XYZ file of C-alpha atoms in Angstrom:
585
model
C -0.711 170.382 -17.875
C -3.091 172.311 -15.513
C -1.842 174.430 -12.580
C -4.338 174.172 -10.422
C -7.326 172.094 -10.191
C -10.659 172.338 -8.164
C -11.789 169.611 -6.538
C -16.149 169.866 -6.909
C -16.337 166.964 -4.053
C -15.972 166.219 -0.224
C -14.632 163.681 1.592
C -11.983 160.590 0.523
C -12.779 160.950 -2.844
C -11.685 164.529 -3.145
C -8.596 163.546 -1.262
C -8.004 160.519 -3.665
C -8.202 163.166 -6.601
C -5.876 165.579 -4.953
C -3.205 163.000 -4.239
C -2.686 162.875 -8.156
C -2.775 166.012 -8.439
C -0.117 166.484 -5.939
C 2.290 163.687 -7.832
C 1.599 165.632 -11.068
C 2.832 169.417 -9.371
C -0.533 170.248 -9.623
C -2.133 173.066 -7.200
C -5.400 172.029 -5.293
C -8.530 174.035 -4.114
C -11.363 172.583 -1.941
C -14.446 173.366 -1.413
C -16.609 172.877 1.751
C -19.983 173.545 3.231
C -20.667 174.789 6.469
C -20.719 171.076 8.478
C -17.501 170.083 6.259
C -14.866 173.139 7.552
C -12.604 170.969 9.498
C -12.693 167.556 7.457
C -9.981 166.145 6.131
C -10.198 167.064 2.430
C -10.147 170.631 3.558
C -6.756 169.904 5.571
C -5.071 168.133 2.736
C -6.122 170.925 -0.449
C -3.478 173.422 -0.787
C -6.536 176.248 -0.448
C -10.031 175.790 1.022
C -13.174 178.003 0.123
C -16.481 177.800 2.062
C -19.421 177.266 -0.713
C -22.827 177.126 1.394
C -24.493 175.564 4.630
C -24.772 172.027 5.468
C -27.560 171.136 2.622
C -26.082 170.028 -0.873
C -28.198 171.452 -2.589
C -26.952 174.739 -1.517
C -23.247 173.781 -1.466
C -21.923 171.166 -3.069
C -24.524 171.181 -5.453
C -24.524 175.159 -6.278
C -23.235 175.239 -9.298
C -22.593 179.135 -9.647
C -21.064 179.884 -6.307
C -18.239 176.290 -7.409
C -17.697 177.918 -10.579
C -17.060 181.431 -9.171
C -14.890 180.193 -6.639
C -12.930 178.300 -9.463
C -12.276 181.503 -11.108
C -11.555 183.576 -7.832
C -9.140 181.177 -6.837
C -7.570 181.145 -10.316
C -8.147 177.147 -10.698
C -7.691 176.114 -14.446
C -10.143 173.353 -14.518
C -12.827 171.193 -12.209
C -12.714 167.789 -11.058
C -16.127 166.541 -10.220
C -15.530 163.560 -8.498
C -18.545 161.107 -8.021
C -22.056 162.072 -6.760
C -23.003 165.629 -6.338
C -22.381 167.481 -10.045
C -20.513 164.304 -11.539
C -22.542 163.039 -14.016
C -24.482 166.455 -13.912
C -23.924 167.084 -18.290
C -25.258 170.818 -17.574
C -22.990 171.534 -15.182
C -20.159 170.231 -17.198
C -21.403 171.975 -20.399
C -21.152 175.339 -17.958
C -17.824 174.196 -17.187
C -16.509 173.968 -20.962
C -18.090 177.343 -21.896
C -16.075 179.339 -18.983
C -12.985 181.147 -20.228
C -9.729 179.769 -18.697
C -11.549 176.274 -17.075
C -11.770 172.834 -18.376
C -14.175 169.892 -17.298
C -12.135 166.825 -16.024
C -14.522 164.237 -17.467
C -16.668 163.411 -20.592
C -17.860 166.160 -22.911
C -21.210 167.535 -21.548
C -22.880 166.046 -24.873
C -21.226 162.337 -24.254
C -22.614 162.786 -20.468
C -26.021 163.962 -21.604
C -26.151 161.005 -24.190
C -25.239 157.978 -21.687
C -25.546 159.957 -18.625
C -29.450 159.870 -18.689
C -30.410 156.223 -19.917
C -32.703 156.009 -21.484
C -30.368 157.515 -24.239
C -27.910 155.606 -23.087
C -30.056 152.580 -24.006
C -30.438 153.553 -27.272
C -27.260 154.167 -28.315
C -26.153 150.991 -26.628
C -28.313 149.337 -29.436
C -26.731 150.913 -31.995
C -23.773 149.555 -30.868
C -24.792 145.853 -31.035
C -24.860 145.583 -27.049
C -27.903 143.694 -25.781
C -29.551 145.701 -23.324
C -32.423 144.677 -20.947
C -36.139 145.415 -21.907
C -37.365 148.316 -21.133
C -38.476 152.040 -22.589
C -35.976 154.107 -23.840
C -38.017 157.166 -23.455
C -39.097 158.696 -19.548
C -42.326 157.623 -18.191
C -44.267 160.077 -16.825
C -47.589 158.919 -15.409
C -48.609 155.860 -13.487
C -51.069 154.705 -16.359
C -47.866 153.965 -18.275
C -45.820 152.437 -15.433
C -49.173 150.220 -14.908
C -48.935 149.121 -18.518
C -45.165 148.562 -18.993
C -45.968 146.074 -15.563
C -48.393 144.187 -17.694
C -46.246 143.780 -20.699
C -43.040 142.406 -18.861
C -44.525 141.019 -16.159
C -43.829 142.071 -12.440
C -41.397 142.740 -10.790
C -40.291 145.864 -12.948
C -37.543 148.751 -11.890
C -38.501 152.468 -11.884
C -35.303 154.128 -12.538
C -34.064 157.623 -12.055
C -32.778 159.040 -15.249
C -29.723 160.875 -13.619
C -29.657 158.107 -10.991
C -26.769 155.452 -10.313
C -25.385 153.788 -7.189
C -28.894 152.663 -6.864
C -29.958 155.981 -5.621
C -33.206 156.444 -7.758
C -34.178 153.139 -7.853
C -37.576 151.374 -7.219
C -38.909 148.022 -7.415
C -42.801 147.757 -8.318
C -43.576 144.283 -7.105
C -47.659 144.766 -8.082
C -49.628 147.605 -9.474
C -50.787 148.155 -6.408
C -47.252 149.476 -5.703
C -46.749 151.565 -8.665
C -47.765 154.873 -7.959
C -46.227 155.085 -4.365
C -42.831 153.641 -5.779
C -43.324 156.293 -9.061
C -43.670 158.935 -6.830
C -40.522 157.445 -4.278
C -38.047 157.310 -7.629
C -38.974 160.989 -8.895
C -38.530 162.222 -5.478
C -35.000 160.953 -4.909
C -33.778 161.686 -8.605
C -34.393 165.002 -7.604
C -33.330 165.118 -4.511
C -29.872 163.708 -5.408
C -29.438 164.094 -9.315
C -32.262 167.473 -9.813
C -33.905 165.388 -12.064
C -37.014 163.807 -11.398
C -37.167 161.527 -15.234
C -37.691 158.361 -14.427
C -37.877 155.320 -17.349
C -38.771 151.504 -16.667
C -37.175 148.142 -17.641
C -37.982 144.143 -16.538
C -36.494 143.700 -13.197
C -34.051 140.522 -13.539
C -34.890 138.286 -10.815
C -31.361 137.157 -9.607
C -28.374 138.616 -11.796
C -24.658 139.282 -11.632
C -23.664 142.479 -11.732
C -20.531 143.596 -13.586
C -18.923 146.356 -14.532
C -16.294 146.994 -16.703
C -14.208 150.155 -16.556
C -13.163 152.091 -19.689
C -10.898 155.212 -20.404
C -11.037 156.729 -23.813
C -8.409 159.797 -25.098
C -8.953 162.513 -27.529
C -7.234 160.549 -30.118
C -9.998 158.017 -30.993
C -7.678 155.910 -28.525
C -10.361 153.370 -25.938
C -9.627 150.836 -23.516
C -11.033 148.684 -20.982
C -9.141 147.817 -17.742
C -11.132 144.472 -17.294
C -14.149 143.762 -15.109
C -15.518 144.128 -11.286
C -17.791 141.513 -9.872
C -19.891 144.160 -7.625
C -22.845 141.533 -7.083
C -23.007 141.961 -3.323
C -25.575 145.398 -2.556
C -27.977 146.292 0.259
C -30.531 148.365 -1.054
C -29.066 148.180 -4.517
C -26.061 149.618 -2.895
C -22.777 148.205 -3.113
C -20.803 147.362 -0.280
C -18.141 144.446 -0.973
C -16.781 145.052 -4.955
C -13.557 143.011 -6.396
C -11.414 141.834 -9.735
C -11.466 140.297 -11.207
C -15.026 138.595 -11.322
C -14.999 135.230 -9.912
C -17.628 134.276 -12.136
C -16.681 134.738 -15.190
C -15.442 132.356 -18.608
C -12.619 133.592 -20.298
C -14.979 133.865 -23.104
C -17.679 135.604 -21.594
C -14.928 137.940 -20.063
C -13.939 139.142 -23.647
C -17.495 139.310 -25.007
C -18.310 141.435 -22.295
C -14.859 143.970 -22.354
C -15.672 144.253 -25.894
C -19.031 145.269 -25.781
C -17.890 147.668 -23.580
C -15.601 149.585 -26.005
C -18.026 149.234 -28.973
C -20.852 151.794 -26.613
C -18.364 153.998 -25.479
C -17.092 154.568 -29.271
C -20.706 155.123 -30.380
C -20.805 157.830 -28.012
C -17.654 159.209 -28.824
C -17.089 159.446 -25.308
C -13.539 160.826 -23.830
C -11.938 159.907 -20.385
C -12.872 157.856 -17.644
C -16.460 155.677 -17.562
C -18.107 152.735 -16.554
C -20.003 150.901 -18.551
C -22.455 148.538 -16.197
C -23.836 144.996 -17.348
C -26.326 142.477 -15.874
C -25.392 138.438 -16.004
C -27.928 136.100 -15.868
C -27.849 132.143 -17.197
C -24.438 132.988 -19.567
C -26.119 136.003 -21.085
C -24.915 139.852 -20.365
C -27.448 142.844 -20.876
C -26.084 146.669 -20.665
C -28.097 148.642 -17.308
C -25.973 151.852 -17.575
C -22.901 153.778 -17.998
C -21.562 155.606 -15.125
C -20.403 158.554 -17.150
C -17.293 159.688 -14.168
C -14.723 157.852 -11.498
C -16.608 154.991 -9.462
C -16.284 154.438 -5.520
C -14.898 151.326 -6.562
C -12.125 152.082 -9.169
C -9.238 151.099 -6.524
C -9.953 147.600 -7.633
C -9.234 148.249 -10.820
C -6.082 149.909 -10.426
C -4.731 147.654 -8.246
C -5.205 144.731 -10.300
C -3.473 146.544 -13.585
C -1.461 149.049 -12.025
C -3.038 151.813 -13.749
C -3.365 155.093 -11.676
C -6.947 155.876 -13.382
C -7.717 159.355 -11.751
C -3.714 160.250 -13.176
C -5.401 159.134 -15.942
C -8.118 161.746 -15.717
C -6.353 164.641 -15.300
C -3.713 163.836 -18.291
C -6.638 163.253 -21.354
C -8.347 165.978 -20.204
C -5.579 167.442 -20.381
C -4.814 166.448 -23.769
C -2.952 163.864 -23.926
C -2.649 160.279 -25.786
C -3.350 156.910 -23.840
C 0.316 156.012 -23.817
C -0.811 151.858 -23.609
C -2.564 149.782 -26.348
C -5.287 147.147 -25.221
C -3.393 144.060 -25.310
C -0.585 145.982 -22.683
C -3.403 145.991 -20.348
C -2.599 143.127 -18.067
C -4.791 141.839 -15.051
C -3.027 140.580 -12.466
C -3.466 139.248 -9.345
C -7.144 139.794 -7.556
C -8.429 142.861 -4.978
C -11.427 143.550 -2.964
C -12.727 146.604 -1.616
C -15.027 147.070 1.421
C -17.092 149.828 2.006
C -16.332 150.948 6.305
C -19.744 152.960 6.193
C -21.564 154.023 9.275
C -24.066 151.852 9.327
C -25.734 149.401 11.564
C -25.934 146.290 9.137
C -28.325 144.285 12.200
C -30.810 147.174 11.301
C -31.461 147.106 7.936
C -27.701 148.921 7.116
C -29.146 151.858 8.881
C -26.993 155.093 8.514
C -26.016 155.690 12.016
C -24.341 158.721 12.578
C -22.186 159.966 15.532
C -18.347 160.320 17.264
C -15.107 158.400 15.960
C -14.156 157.743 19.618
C -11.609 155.415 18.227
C -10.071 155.078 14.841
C -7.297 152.486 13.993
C -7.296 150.915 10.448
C -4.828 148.031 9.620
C -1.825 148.847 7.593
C 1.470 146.018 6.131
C 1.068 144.337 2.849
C -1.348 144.250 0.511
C -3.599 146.952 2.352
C -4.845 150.113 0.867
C -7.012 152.910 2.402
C -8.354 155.359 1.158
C -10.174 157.529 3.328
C -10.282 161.469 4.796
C -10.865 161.455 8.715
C -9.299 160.854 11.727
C -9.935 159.553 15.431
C -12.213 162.314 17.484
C -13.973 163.421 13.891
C -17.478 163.588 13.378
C -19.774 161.581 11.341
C -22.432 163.565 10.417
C -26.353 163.028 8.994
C -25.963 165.406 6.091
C -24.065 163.041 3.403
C -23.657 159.734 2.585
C -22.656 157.425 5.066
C -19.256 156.433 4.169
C -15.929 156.152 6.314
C -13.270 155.373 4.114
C -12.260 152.363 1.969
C -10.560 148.836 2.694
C -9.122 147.799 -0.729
C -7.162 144.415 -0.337
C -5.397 142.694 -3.080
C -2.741 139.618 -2.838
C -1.920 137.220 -6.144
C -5.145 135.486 -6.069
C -8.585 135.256 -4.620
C -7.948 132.564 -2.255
C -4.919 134.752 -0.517
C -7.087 137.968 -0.860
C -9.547 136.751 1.011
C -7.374 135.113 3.995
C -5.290 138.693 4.135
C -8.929 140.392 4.108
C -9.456 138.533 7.628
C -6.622 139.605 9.017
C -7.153 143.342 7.987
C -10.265 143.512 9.140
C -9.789 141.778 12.227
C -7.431 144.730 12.772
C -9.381 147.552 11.906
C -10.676 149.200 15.127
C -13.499 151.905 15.259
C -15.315 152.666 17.995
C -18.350 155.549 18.683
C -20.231 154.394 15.782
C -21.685 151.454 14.366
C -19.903 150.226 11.152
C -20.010 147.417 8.346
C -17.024 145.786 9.374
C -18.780 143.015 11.402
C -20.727 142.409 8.287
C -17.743 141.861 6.124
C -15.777 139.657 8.527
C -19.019 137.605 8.223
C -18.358 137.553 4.369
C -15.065 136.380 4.823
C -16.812 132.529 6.375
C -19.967 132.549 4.358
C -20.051 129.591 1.399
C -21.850 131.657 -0.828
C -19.459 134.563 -0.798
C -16.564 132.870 -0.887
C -17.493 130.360 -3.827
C -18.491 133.746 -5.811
C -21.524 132.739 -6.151
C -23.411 135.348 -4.699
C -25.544 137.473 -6.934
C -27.450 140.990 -6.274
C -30.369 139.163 -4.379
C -27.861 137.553 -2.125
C -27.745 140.163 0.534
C -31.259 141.493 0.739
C -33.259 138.484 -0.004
C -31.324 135.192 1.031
C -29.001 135.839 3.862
C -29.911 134.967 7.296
C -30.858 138.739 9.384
C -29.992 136.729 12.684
C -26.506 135.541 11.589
C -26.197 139.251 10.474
C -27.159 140.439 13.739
C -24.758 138.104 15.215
C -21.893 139.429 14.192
C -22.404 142.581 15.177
C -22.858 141.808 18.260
C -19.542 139.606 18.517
C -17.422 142.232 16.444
C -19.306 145.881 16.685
C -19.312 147.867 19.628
C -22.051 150.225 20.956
C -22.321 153.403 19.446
C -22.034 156.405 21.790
C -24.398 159.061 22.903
C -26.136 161.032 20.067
C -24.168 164.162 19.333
C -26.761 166.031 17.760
C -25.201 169.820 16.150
C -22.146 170.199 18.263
C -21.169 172.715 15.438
C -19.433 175.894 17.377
C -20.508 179.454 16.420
C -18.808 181.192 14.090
C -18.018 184.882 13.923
C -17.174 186.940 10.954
C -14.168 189.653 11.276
C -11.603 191.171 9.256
C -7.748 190.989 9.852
C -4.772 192.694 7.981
C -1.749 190.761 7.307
C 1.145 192.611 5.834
C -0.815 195.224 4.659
C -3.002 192.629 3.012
C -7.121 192.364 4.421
C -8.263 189.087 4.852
C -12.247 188.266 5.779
C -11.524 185.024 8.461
C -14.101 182.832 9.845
C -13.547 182.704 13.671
C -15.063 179.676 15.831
C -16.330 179.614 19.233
C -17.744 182.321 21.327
C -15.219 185.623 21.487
C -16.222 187.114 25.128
C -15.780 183.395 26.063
C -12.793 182.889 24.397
C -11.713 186.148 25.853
C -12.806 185.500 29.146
C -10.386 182.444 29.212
C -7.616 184.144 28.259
C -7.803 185.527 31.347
C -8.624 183.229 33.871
C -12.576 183.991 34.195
C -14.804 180.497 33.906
C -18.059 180.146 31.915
C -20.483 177.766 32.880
C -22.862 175.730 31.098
C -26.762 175.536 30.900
C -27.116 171.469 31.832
C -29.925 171.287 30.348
C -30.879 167.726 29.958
C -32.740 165.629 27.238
C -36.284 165.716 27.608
C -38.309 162.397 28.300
C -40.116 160.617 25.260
C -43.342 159.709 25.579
C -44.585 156.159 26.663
C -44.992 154.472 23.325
C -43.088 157.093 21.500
C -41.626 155.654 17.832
C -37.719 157.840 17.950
C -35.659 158.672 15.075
C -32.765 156.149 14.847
C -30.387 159.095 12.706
C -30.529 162.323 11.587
C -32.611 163.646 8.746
C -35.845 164.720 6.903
C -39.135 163.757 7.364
C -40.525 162.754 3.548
C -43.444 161.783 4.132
C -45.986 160.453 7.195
C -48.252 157.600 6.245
C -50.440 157.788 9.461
C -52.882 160.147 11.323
C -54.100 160.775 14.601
C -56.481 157.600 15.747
C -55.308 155.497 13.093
C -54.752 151.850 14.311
C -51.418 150.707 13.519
C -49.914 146.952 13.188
C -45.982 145.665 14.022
C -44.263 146.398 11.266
C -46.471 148.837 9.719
C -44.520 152.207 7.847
C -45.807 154.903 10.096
C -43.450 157.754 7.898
C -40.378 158.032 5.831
C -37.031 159.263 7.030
C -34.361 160.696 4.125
C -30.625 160.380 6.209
C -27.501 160.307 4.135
C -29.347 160.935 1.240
C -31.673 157.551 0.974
C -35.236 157.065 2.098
C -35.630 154.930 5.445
C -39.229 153.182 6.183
C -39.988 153.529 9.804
C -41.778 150.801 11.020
C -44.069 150.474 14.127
C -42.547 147.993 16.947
C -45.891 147.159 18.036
C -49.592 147.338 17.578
C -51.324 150.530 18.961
C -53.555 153.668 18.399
C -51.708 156.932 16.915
C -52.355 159.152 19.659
C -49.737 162.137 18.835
C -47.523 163.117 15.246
C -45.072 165.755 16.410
C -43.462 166.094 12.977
C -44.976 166.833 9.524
C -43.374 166.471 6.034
C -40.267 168.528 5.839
C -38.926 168.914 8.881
C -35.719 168.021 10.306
C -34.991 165.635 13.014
C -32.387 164.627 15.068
C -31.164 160.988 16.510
C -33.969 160.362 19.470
C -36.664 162.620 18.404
C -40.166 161.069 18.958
C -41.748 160.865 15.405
C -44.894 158.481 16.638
C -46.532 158.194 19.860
C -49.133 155.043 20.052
C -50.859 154.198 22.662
């Protein structure tokens, strides 16, 4: 067994890893970027090392400075987590060839097979898997794109090779869409994944979507834990997942866990995975395999009592899956909602800002896993996500009544969240037959009942907080004859000053006034791109630029008709909640 493990991730999922570590006498390390040093995985790691500023790409996505700091702080292996470096197969392949560090997850050649798809898609045929039809090699120009449109009909998907969790994604409704929505899915591959390969497939109008989670030892030993019924996405994000999947036979169950096992043997692929299917009219086709842990694996292990991530750790480790496939047992059913910080009457906005109040629902049948507190900060510069509700009772009718009570229950404050939206859920016919599919949300549901319950069960977010970050100062101290370099916050003549009764005083300055007509930021982020210029005439409704927050691209739309009489920003910059982007006039 491993002595000490680094944890390659932020936020509740790093703190989910950890606590197995901790039940297995396992040592922890963290790592943490400069808006991340007082977060909650940081608190909970037995040792902490800072890895870069704010920016992922130059923290949690800097692959050097993670592995250095693995081997200064004497870690024996890494534990990627999901996003960031997860299903990154170079990364994991400069894991394995380190002396003294192993890669908690697939072998970097398993990852680089099913990890980019359109591999994946191939070897999924092999297997005997249907798969949906599509190119199994990258597309690179928009001649092609146009042509794979006329051969399956529209719409088709542009997909990010590295992608998943619908990050990468594109829809091409028309070839008049295809090479803004080419150039939108290469963008965000790299941006999230650093790869820009994209590959194309028919678009299914109105699936299911399953999954079915697999774990696979060193011993030619694989299993599946059963299914999750993960239909319900914004965006082609999830947000309410659950298992088992109301919607499937018994039959069609089997087929599907079995289909599963066959790729993942193809692949001789080790450890944890996820091996994703569409369902559409009785018939399954393979999408992808999520080659590490999934946001959503709770489910799972509450509904077999499998501890998945223990899992993890022990056959990278080495050791033998100590249950056979018939042993695995599904019992009960579970549901997991994703608290984001989002404003679901806007689109599911990312809306960043202050936890004035924090108070999630505890008793029976209530799991949460999350990593903050009251009085933390929810910042722009990651994904939007608070913690996790995961529910479960002994069936779906008493999982969703004891899902109404914790929600009810679960109090936050300072921020707009997702929990109106799911106590919506929790009364909506569709939903609660299981009916739903992934057009549900985007395409069907009512935007005014959506808006309605926010405004019966949100509450108003509070001011903007824009960079309250405190300075930091640099110094060296000696303890015990030992020198430590420390990290000091705050201002030192200040702090000093206060220690002995002198006051400091504060500039006041206030917010400037926007502009009459002025189009403002509703989060934090980048400026992508801006579709307008000065003296263009614009219409209600019209995309006048694009905003990246938390890590996905946000249209921003015109409120009303005018002239473009001032831009402010250009492509690139940063901008915080309330910025004027647009002035019309």
């Amino acid at each position: 067994m491993f002595d000490k493990i680094l944890v390659a991730n932020r936020g509740e999922i790093a703190v989910r890893i950890m606590v197995a570590c901790e039940e297995l006498g396992v040592d922890t390390v963290a790592i943490y970027s400069e808006a991340d040093r007082n977060t909650g995985h940081v608190n909970y790691a037995d040792e902490a090392y800072n890895v870069g500023p704010a920016p992922a790409s130059e923290s949690y996505l800097d692959q050097e400075t993670i592995i250095e700091t693995a081997r200064q702080a004497d870690a024996d292996a890494i534990h990627p987590g999901y996003g960031f470096l997860a299903e990154n197969a170079g990364f994991a392949r400069r894991v394995e060839e380190t002396d003294g560090l192993t890669w908690i997850g697939p072998p970097s050649d398993a990852m680089e097979q099913l990890g980019e798809k359109t591999k994946a898609r191939s070897i999924m045929t092999e297997a005997d898997v249907p798969v949906v039809p599509g190119t199994n090699e990258p597309v690179e120009s928009v001649e092609e794109v146009r042509e794979l449109g006329d051969k399956y009909g529209y719409p088709i998907a542009i997909k990010a090779e590295g992608g998943g969790g619908g990050r990468g994604m594109k829809i091409v409704h028309s070839e008049e869409n295809v090479e803004d929505t080419l150039e939108s899915a290469k963008r965000e591959g790299d941006a999230y994944f650093g790869n820009d390969s994209v590959y194309v497939e028919k678009y299914l109008e109105a699936p299911k979507h399953i999954e079915v989670q697999v774990l696979a030892d060193e011993h030619g030993n694989v299993r599946h834990l059963g299914e999750r019924e993960c239909s319900l996405q914004r965006r082609h994000q999830k947000v309410i997942e659950e298992a088992p999947s109301p919607a499937l036979s018994d039959e069609l169950r089997e087929q599907i866990g079995e289909a599963a096992r066959r790729g993942v043997s193809e692949a001789e692929y080790t450890n944890a995975g996820t091996v994703e299917f569409l369902v559409e009219d009785g018939e399954f086709f393979f999408m992808e395999v999520n080659t590490r842990i999934q946001v959503e694996h709770t489910v799972t292990e509450e509904v077999t009592g499998l501890d998945i991530v223990r899992w993890q750790i022990l056959v990278s480790a080495g050791e033998e899956l100590a249950f056979d496939q018939e042993s695995v047992e599904i019992e009960g059913h579970a549901i997991e909602y994703r608290i984001n910080a989002e404003n679901p009457a806007n689109d599911f906005t990312p809306m960043p800002g202050l936890l004035e109040t924090y108070n999630p629902p505890s008793s029976i049948g209530i799991r949460l896993d999350h990593a903050i507190n009251q009085g933390d900060e929810i910042g722009g510069d990651y994904d939007s996500m608070i913690g996790k509700l995961i529910v479960d009772a002994p069936d779906r009718e008493q999982c969703l009544e004891r899902s109404k009570r914790a929600l009810k229950h679960f109090t936050v404050e300072g921020v707009h969240t997702t929990i109106p939206f799911h106590r919506m859920m929790l009364d909506d016919d569709v939903f609660v037959a299981g009916e739903h599919t992934t057009k549900y949300l985007d395409e069907e549901l009512d935007e005014e009942d959506i808006a309605a319950a926010v405004e019966q069960w949100g509450s108003e977010p509070g001011p903007a907080t824009g960079n309250t970050a405190a300075a930091t100062h640099e110094m060296t101290v000696e303890v015990d004859s030992k020198k430590f370099d420390v990290l000091v916050e705050g201002d030192l003549k200040s702090t000093a000053a206060a220690g002995t009764g002198a006051e400091t005083g504060s500039s006041g300055d206030s917010a400037s006034q926007q502009a009459a007509g002025a189009i403002a930021a509703e989060m934090q982020g980048t400026i992508l791109s801006v579709k307008v210029s000065e003296g263009d005439e614009v219409d209600q409704g019209d995309v006048v630029c694009v905003l990246e927050a938390m890590k996905m691209e946000n249209d921003v739309v015109a409120s009303t008709s005018g002239t473009v009489a001032d831009i402010p920003i250009a492509e690139g910059d940063s901008v915080d909640m309330g910025d004027t982007l647009i002035v019309l006039e």
